[in-house]
Short mmCIF file of C-alpha atoms in Angstrom, two decimals:
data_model
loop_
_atom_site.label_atom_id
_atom_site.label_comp_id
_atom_site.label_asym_id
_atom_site.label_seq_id
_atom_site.Cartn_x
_atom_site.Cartn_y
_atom_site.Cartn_z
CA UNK A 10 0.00 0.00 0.00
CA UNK A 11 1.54 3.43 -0.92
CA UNK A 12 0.76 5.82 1.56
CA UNK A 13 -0.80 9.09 0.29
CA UNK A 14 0.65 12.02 1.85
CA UNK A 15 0.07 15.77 0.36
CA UNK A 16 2.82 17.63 -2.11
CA UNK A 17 5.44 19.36 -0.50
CA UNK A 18 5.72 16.33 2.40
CA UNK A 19 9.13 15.74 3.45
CA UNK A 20 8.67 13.03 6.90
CA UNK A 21 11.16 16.41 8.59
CA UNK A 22 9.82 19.58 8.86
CA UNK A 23 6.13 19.48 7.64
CA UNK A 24 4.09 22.47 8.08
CA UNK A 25 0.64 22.55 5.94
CA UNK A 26 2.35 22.66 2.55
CA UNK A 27 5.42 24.58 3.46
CA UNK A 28 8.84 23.08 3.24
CA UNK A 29 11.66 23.51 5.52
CA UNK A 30 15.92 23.32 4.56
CA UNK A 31 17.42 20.94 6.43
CA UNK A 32 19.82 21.41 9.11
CA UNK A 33 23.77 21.61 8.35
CA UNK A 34 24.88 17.75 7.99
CA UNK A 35 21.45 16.44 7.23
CA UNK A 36 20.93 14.54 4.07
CA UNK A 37 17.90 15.63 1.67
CA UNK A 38 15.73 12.81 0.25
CA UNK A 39 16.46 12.04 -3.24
CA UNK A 40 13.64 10.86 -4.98
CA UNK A 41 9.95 9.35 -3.44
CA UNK A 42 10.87 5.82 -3.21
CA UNK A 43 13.51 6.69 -0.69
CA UNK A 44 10.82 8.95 1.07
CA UNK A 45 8.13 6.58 1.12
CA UNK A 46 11.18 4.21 2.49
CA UNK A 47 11.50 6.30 5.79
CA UNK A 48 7.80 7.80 6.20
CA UNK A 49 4.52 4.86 5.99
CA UNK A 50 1.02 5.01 7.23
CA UNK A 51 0.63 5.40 10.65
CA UNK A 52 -0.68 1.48 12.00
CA UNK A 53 -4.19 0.46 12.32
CA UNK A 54 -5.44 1.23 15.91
CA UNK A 55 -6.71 -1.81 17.65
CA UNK A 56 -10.46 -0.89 18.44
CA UNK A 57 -10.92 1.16 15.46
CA UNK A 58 -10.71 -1.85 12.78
CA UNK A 59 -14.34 -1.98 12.92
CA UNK A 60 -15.04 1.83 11.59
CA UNK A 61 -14.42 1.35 8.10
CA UNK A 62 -15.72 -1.30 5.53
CA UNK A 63 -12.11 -2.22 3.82
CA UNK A 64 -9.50 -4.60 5.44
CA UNK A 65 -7.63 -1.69 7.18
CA UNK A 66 -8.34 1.80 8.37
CA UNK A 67 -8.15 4.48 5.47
CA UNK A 68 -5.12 6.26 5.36
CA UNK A 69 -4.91 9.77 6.37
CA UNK A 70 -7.21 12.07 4.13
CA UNK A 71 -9.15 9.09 2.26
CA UNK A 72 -12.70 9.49 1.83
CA UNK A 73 -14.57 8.35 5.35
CA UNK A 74 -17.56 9.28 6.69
CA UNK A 75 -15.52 11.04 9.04
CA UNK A 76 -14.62 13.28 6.00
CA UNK A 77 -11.29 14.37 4.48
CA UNK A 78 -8.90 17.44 4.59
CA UNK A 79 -7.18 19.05 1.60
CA UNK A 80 -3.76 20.12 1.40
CA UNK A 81 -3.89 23.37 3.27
CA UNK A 82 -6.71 22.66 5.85
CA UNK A 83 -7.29 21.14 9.20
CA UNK A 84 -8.94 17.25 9.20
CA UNK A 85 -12.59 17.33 9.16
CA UNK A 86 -12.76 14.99 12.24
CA UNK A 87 -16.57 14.88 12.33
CA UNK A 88 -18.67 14.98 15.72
CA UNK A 89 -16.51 17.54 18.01
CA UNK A 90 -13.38 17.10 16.50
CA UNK A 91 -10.22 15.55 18.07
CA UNK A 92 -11.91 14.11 20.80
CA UNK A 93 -14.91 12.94 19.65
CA UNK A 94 -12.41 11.10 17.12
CA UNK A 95 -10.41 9.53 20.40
CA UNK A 96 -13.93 9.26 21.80
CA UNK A 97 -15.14 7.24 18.60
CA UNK A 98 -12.25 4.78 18.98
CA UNK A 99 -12.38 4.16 22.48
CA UNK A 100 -16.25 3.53 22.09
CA UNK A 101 -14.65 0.32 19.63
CA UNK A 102 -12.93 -1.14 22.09
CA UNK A 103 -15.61 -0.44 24.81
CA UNK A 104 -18.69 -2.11 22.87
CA UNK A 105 -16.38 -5.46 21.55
CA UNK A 106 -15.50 -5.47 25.11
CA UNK A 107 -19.70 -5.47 26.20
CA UNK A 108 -20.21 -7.88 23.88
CA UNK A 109 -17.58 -10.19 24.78
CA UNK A 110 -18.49 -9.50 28.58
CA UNK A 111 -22.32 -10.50 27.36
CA UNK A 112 -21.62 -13.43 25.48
CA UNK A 113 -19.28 -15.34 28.19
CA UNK A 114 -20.33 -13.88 31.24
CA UNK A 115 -23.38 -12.39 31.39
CA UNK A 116 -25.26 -14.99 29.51
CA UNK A 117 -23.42 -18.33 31.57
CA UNK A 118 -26.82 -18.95 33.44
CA UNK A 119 -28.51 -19.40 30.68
CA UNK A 120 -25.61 -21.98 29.20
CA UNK A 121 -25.50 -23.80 32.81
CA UNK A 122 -29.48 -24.07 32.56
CA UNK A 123 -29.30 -25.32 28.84
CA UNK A 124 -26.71 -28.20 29.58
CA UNK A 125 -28.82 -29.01 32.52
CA UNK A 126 -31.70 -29.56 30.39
CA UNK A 127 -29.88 -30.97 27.67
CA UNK A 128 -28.14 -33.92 29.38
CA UNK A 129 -31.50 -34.51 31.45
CA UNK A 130 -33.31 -37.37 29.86
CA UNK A 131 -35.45 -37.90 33.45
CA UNK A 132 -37.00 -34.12 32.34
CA UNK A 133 -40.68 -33.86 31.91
CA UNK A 134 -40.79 -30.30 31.03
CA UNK A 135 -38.63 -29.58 27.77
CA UNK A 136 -38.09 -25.67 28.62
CA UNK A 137 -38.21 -25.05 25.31
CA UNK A 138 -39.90 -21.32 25.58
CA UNK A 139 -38.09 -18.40 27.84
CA UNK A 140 -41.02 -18.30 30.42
CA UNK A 141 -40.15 -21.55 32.04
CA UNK A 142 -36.36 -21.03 31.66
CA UNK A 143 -36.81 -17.87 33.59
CA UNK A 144 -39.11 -19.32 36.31
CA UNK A 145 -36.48 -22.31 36.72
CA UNK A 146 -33.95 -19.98 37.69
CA UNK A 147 -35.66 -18.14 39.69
CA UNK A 148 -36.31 -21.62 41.84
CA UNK A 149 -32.81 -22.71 41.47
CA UNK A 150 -31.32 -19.07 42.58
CA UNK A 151 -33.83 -19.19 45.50
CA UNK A 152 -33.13 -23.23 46.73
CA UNK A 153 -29.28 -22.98 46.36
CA UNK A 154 -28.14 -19.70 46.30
CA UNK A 155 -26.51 -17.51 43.29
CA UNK A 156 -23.52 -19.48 42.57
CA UNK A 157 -25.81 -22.10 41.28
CA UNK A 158 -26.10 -20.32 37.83
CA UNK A 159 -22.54 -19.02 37.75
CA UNK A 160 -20.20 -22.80 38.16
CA UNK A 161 -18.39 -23.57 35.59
CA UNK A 162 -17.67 -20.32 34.40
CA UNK A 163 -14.04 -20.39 34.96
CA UNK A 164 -13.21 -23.81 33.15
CA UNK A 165 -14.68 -22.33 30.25
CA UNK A 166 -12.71 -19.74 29.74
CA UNK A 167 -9.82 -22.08 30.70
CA UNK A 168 -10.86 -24.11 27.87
CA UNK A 169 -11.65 -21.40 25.34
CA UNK A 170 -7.72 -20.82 26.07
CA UNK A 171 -6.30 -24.37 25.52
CA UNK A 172 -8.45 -24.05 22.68
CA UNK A 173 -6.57 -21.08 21.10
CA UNK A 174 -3.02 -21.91 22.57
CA UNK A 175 -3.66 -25.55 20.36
CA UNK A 176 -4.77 -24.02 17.47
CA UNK A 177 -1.86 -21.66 17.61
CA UNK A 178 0.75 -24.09 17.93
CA UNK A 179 -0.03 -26.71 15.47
CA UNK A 180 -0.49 -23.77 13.02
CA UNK A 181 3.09 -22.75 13.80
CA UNK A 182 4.49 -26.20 12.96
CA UNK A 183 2.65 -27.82 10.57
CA UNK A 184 1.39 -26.40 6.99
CA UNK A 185 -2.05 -25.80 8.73
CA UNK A 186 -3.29 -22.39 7.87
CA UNK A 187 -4.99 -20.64 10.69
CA UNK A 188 -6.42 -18.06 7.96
CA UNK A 189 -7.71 -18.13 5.03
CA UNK A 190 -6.56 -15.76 2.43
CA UNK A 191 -8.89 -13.76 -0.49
CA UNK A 192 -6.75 -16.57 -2.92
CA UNK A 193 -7.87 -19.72 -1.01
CA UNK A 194 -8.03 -23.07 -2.53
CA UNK A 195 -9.84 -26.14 -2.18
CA UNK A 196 -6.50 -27.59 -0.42
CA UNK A 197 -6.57 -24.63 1.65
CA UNK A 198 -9.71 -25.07 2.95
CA UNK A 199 -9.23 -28.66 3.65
CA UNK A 200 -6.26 -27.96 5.83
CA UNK A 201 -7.98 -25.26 7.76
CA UNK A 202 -11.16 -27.05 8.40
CA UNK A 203 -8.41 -29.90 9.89
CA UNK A 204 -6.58 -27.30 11.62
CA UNK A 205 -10.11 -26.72 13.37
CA UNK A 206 -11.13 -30.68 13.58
CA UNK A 207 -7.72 -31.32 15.79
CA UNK A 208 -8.16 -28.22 17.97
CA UNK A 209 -11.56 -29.40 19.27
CA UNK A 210 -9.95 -32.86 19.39
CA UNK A 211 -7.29 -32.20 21.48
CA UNK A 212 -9.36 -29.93 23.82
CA UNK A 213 -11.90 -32.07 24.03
CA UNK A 214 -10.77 -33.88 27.81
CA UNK A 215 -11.00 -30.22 28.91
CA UNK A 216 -13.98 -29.52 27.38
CA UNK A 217 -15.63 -32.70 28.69
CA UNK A 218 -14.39 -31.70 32.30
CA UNK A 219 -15.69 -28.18 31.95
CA UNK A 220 -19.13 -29.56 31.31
CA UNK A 221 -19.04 -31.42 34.16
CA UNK A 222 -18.22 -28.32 36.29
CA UNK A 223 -21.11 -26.56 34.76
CA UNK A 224 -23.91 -28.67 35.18
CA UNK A 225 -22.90 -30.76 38.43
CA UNK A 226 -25.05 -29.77 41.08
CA UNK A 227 -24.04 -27.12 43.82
CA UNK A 228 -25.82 -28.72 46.61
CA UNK A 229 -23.50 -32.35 46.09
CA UNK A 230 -19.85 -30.53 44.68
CA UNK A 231 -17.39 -29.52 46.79
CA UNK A 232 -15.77 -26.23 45.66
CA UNK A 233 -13.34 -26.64 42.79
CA UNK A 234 -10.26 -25.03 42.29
CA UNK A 235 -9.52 -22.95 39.20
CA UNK A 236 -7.37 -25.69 37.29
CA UNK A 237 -9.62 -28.25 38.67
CA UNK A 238 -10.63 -28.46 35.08
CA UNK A 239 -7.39 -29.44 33.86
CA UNK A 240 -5.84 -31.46 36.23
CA UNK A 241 -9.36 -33.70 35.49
CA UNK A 242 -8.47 -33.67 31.60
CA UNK A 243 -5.81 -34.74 32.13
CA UNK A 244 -6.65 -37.42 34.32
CA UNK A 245 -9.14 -38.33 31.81
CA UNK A 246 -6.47 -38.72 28.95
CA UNK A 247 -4.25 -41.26 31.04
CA UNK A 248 -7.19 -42.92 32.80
CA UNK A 249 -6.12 -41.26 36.61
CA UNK A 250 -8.11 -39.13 38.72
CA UNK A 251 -11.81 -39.35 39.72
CA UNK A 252 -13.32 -43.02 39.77
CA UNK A 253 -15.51 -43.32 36.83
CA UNK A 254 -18.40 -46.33 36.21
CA UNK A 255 -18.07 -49.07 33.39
CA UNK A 256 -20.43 -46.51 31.60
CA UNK A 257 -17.51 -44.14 31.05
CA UNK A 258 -17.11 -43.82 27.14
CA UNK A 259 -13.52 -43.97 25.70
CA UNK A 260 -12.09 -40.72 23.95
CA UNK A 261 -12.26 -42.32 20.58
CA UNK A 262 -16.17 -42.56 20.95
CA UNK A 263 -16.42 -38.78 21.18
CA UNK A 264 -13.73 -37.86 18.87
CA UNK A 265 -16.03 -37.88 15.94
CA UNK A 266 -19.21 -36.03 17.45
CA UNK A 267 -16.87 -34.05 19.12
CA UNK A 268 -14.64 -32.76 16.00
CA UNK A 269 -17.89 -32.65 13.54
CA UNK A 270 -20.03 -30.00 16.00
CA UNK A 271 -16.83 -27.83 16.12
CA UNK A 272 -16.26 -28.26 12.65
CA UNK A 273 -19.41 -27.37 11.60
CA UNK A 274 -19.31 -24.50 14.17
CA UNK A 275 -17.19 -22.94 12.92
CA UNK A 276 -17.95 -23.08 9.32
CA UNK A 277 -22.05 -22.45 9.32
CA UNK A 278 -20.68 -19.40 11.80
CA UNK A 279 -18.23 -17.93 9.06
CA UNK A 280 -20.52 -18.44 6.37
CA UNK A 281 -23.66 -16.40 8.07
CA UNK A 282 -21.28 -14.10 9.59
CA UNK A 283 -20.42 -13.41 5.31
CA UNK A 284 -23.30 -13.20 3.76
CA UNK A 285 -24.73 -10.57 6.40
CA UNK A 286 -21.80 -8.58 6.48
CA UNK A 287 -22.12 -8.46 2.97
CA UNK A 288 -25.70 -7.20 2.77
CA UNK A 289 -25.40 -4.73 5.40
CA UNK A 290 -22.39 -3.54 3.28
CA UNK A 291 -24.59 -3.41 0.29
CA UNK A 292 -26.79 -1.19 1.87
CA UNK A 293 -24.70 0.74 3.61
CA UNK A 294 -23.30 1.59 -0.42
CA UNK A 295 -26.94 2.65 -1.04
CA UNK A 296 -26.88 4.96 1.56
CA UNK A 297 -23.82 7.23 1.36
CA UNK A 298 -23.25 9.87 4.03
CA UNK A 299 -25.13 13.52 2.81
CA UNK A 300 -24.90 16.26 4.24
CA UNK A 301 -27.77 16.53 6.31
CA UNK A 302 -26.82 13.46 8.15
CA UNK A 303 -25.24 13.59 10.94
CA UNK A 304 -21.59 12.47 11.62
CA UNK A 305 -23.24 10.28 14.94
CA UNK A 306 -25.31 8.18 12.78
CA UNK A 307 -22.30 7.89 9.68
CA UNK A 308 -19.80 6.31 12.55
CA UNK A 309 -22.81 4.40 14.31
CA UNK A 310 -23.10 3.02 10.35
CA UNK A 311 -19.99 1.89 10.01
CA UNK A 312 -19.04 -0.05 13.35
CA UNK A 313 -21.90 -2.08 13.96
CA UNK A 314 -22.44 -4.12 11.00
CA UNK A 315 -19.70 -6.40 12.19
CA UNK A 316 -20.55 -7.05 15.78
CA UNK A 317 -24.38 -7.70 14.08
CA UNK A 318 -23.00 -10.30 11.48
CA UNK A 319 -20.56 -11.62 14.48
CA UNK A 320 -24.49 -11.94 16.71
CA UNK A 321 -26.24 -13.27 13.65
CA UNK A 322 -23.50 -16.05 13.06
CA UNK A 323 -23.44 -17.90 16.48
CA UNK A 324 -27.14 -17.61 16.80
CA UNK A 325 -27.81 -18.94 13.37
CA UNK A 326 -24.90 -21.81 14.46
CA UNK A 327 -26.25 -22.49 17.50
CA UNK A 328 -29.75 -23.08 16.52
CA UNK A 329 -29.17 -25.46 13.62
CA UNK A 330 -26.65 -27.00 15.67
CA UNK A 331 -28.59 -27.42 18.81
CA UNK A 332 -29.72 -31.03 18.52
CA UNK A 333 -26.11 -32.61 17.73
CA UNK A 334 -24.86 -30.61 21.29
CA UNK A 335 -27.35 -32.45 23.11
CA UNK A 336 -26.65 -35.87 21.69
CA UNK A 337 -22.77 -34.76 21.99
CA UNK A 338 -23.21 -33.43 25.84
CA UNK A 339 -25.09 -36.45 27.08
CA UNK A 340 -22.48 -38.55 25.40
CA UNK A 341 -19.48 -36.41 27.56
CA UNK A 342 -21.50 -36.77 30.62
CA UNK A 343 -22.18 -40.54 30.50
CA UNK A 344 -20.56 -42.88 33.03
CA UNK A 345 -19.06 -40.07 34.79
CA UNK A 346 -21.15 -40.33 38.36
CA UNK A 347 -22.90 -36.61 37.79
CA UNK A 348 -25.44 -35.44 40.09
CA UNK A 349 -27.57 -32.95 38.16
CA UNK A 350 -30.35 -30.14 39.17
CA UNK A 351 -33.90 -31.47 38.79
CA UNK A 352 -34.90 -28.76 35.92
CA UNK A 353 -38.59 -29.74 36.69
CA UNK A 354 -39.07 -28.48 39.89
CA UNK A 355 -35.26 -26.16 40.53
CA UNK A 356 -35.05 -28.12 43.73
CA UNK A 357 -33.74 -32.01 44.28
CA UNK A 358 -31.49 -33.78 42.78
CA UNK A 359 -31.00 -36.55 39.81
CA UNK A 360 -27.87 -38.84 38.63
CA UNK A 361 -27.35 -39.53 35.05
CA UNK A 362 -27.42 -43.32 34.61
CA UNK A 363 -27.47 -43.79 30.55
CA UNK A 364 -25.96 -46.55 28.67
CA UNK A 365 -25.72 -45.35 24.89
CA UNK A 366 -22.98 -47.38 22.97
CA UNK A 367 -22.18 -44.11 20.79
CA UNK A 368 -23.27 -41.12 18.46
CA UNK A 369 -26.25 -43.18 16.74
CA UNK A 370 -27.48 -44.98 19.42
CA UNK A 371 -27.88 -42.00 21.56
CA UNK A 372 -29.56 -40.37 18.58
CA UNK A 373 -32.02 -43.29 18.21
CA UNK A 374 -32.86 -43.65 21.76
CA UNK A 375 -33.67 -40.00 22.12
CA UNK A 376 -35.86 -40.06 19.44
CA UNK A 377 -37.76 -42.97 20.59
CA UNK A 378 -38.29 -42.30 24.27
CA UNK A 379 -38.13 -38.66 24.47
CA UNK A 380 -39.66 -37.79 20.46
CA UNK A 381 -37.84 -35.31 18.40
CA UNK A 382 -38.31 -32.35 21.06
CA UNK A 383 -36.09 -34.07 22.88
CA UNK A 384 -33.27 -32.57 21.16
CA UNK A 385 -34.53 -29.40 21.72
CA UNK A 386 -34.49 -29.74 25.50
CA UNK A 387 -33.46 -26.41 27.04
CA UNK A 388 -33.68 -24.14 23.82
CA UNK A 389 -35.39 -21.38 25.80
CA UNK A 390 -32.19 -21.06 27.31
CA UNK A 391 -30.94 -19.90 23.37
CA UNK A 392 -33.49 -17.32 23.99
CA UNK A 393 -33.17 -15.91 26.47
CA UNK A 394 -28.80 -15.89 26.18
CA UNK A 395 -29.65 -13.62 22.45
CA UNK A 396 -32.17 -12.06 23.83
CA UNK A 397 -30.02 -10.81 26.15
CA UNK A 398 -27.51 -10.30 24.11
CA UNK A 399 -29.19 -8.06 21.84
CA UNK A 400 -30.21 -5.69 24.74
CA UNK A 401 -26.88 -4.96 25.86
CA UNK A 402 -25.62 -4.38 22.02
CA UNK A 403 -28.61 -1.75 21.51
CA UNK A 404 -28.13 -0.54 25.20
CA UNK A 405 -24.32 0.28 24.33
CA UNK A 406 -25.11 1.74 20.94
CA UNK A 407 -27.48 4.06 22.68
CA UNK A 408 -24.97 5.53 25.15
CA UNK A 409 -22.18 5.68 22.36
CA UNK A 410 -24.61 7.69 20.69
CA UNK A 411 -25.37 9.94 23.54
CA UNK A 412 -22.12 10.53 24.22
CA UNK A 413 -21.07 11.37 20.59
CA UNK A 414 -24.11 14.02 20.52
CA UNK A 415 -22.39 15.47 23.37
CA UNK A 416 -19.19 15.80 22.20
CA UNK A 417 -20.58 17.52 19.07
#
C-alpha cells in the first residue's frame, strides 16, 4: 500500500504545505521511493478496525464518513473534533469489550441451565420457551443460592484458552493455515477445516471436564479449584483421577461427534457471519453519508455491522446446531457419576445413569423415548442468552450515541 501524503511532504519539517531546509549535515531525500522508504502510514489502531468497511483503516485524508482534509486545511474529524475522534475509537474497544463480557459472562446462566436440560433425559418439562427457563432460575437461585447459575464459568474460559493456545501451535508447525486468504483453494480449505477438527480434538478432555463443572449440582460438589478443570483432563487422557463407572465412554467414541459440532461451528458461523456482512455492506453503499446526516449516525453506520453479522452467526450456528450438542453433551456426561439439578421443579437432585454405545445410538434412543423435542431440551435457554444479548448491544449503541451528541 503506498501511503498518500500531500505535495510538499518531506517526513522532517512538515508544516501545511510549506517546506523547511534541512539542518547543516542532514541529508535531503532524493527521490519518493527513498521517502516513502522512511515515512509509511501510521498502524491500524486496535479498536478502530471496525469503523471502516475495507480490510484496514483508510489512510490519512481518504474518503470516510468522518470526511477528508485538503492540502492546506485542518482534518474534518466529524462529531466535536479531536476528541470525539479519540472518543469514537475508544467507544470500539468499549462495545467489543460489552459484547464479549455479554456473550461469556453475562449470559453463563442461561448456558448452565441449557446443559442441565440438555443432558436430562429424566425431564418432563422440555423448557423449550423463555417463560419456564426464567421461572427455573428463579427456583434454582432461590433453593441454592446464586452461585448455582454461575459454576463452571471459569473452566470455560480455561478451555476457550487451551483451545486457542492448540490451534496456535499446530499452526506454527505444521502447513495448517490458521487463515484463510482472499486466494484460497480447495486444499486450503481442507487444511484449515483440519486445523479446526484437531483443535476441538485435542481440547476435548478439557472440554468434557468443563461440562461437568457446569452442570454438576451445587448442593452435592465440593468447591473446585480454578485448574480443577485441567488437572481432570488430564486425568481423563491417562485414565487417573476421579473413579468413573463401566459406563464411562472412551475418547475415541467422542472424537467424531466431538470434531464434527466444532467443525461445523465454525464453518455455518463464518458463512452467516459473510453473507450478512455483505448485505449490510450493500446497503450501507446505497446509503452514502449527505450532508444533512449527521456524523453520529455515519460512525454508528460503520461499526456495527460487524458485531451484528458476528451476533447473527453464532445464533444462526447455534440453533441449527442445537440437537447434535445435546446428543454430543449427554455422550461427555455418560458414566461419569454426575449429580444434576432437577430442571422440573429447581429443587432435588437426579444422577445420570445412561448406557448409549455411541453417536447413533444416543440419537435413536432420544428419538424414541423422548420424540424429536427431545433434542430441543433447554432451547429457551438460546433465547433468552440472544435475547439478552441483543439488549446490551442496543443498550451500548445508545450511550455511544449519547455521548457522541455530546461531544458535538
Amino acid at each position: 500500500m503506498h501511503p498518500r501524503r500531500p505535495e510538499g511532504f518531506d517526513g522532517l519539517g512538515y508544516r501545511g504545505g510549506g517546506r523547511e531546509e534541512p539542518g547543516p549535515g542532514a541529508r535531503p531525500f532524493g527521490s519518493a521511493s527513498e521517502l516513502g522508504h522512511w515515512v509509511t502510514s501510521p498502524p491500524d489502531i486496535p479498536g478502530s478496525r471496525n469503523l471502516h468497511w475495507g480490510e484496514k483503516t483508510p489512510p490519512y485524508g481518504a474518503g470516510t464518513p468522518l470526511g477528508g482534509a485538503g492540502l492546506n486545511e485542518e482534518p474534518n474529524l466529524g462529531a466535536g473534533g479531536p476528541g470525539a475522534e479519540q472518543l469514537n475509537r475508544f467507544a470500539g474497544f468499549g462495545i467489543g469489550l460489552a459484547s464479549l463480557f455479554t456473550e461469556n459472562v453475562l449470559a453463563h446462566p442461561c448456558i448452565v441451565l441449557r446443559r442441565q436440560c440438555q443432558v436430562n433425559y429424566h425431564a418432563r418439562n422440555y423448557h423449550l420457551t423463555p417463560f419456564t427457563i426464567v421461572n427455573i432460575m428463579y427456583s434454582i437461585n432461590k433453593t441454592q443460592g446464586p452461585r448455582a447459575l454461575w459454576k463452571g464459568m471459569g473452566s470455560t474460559f480455561i478451555v476457550q484458552g487451551i483451545t486457542l493456545g492448540t490451534e496456535g501451535i499446530i499452526s506454527e508447525f505444521t502447513p495448517l493455515p490458521r487463515e484463510l486468504s482472499h486466494k484460497w483453494n480447495l486444499k486450503q480449505i481442507g487444511g484449515h477445516l483440519l486445523l479446526k477438527g484437531l483443535t476441538h480434538v485435542i481440547a476435548m478432555p478439557f472440554y468434557s471436564a468443563s461440562l461437568i463443572e457446569t452442570v454438576q449440582s451445587e448442593i452435592i460438589r465440593d468447591n473446585p479449584g480454578i485448574l480443577d478443570c485441567v488437572k481432570e483432563g488430564i486425568g481423563r487422557v491417562v485414565g487417573m483421577g476421579v473413579p468413573h463407572s463401566k459406563r464411562l465412554l472412551p475418547l475415541m467414541v467422542l472424537t467424531f461427534p466431538t470434531a464434527l459440532h466444532g467443525v461445523l461451528h465454525y464453518v455455518i458461523s463464518s458463512i452467516v457471519q459473510k453473507l450478512v456482512l455483505f448485505v449490510l455492506k450493500r446497503d450501507n453503499s446505497h446509503n452514502l453519508p449527505t450532508e444533512s446526516s449527521t456524523s453520529v449516525q455515519s460512525m454508528l453506520d460503520a461499526y456495527f455491522p460487524e458485531l451484528i453479522a458476528s451476533f447473527a452467526a453464532s445464533l444462526c450456528a447455534d440453533v441449527m446446531l442445537y440437537p447434535l450438542e445435546t446428543v454430543l453433551h449427554r455422550l461427555h456426561i455418560q458414566g461419569t457419576r454426575t449429580i444434576i439439578d432437577n430442571t422440573d421443579l429447581g429443587y432435588e437432585v437426579l444422577p445420570i445413569n445412561t448406557q448409549y454405545e455411541g453417536m447413533r445410538d444416543c440419537i435413536n434412543t432420544i428419538k424414541r423415548e423422548e420424540g424429536m423435542l427431545g433434542f430441543y431440551k433447554g432451547f429457551g435457554a438460546v433465547i433468552v442468552q440472544y435475547t439478552l444479548h441483543v439488549a446490551v448491544l442496543q443498550l451500548t449503541k445508545i450511550i455511544y450515541s449519547t455521548l457522541l451528541q455530546n461531544v458535538s
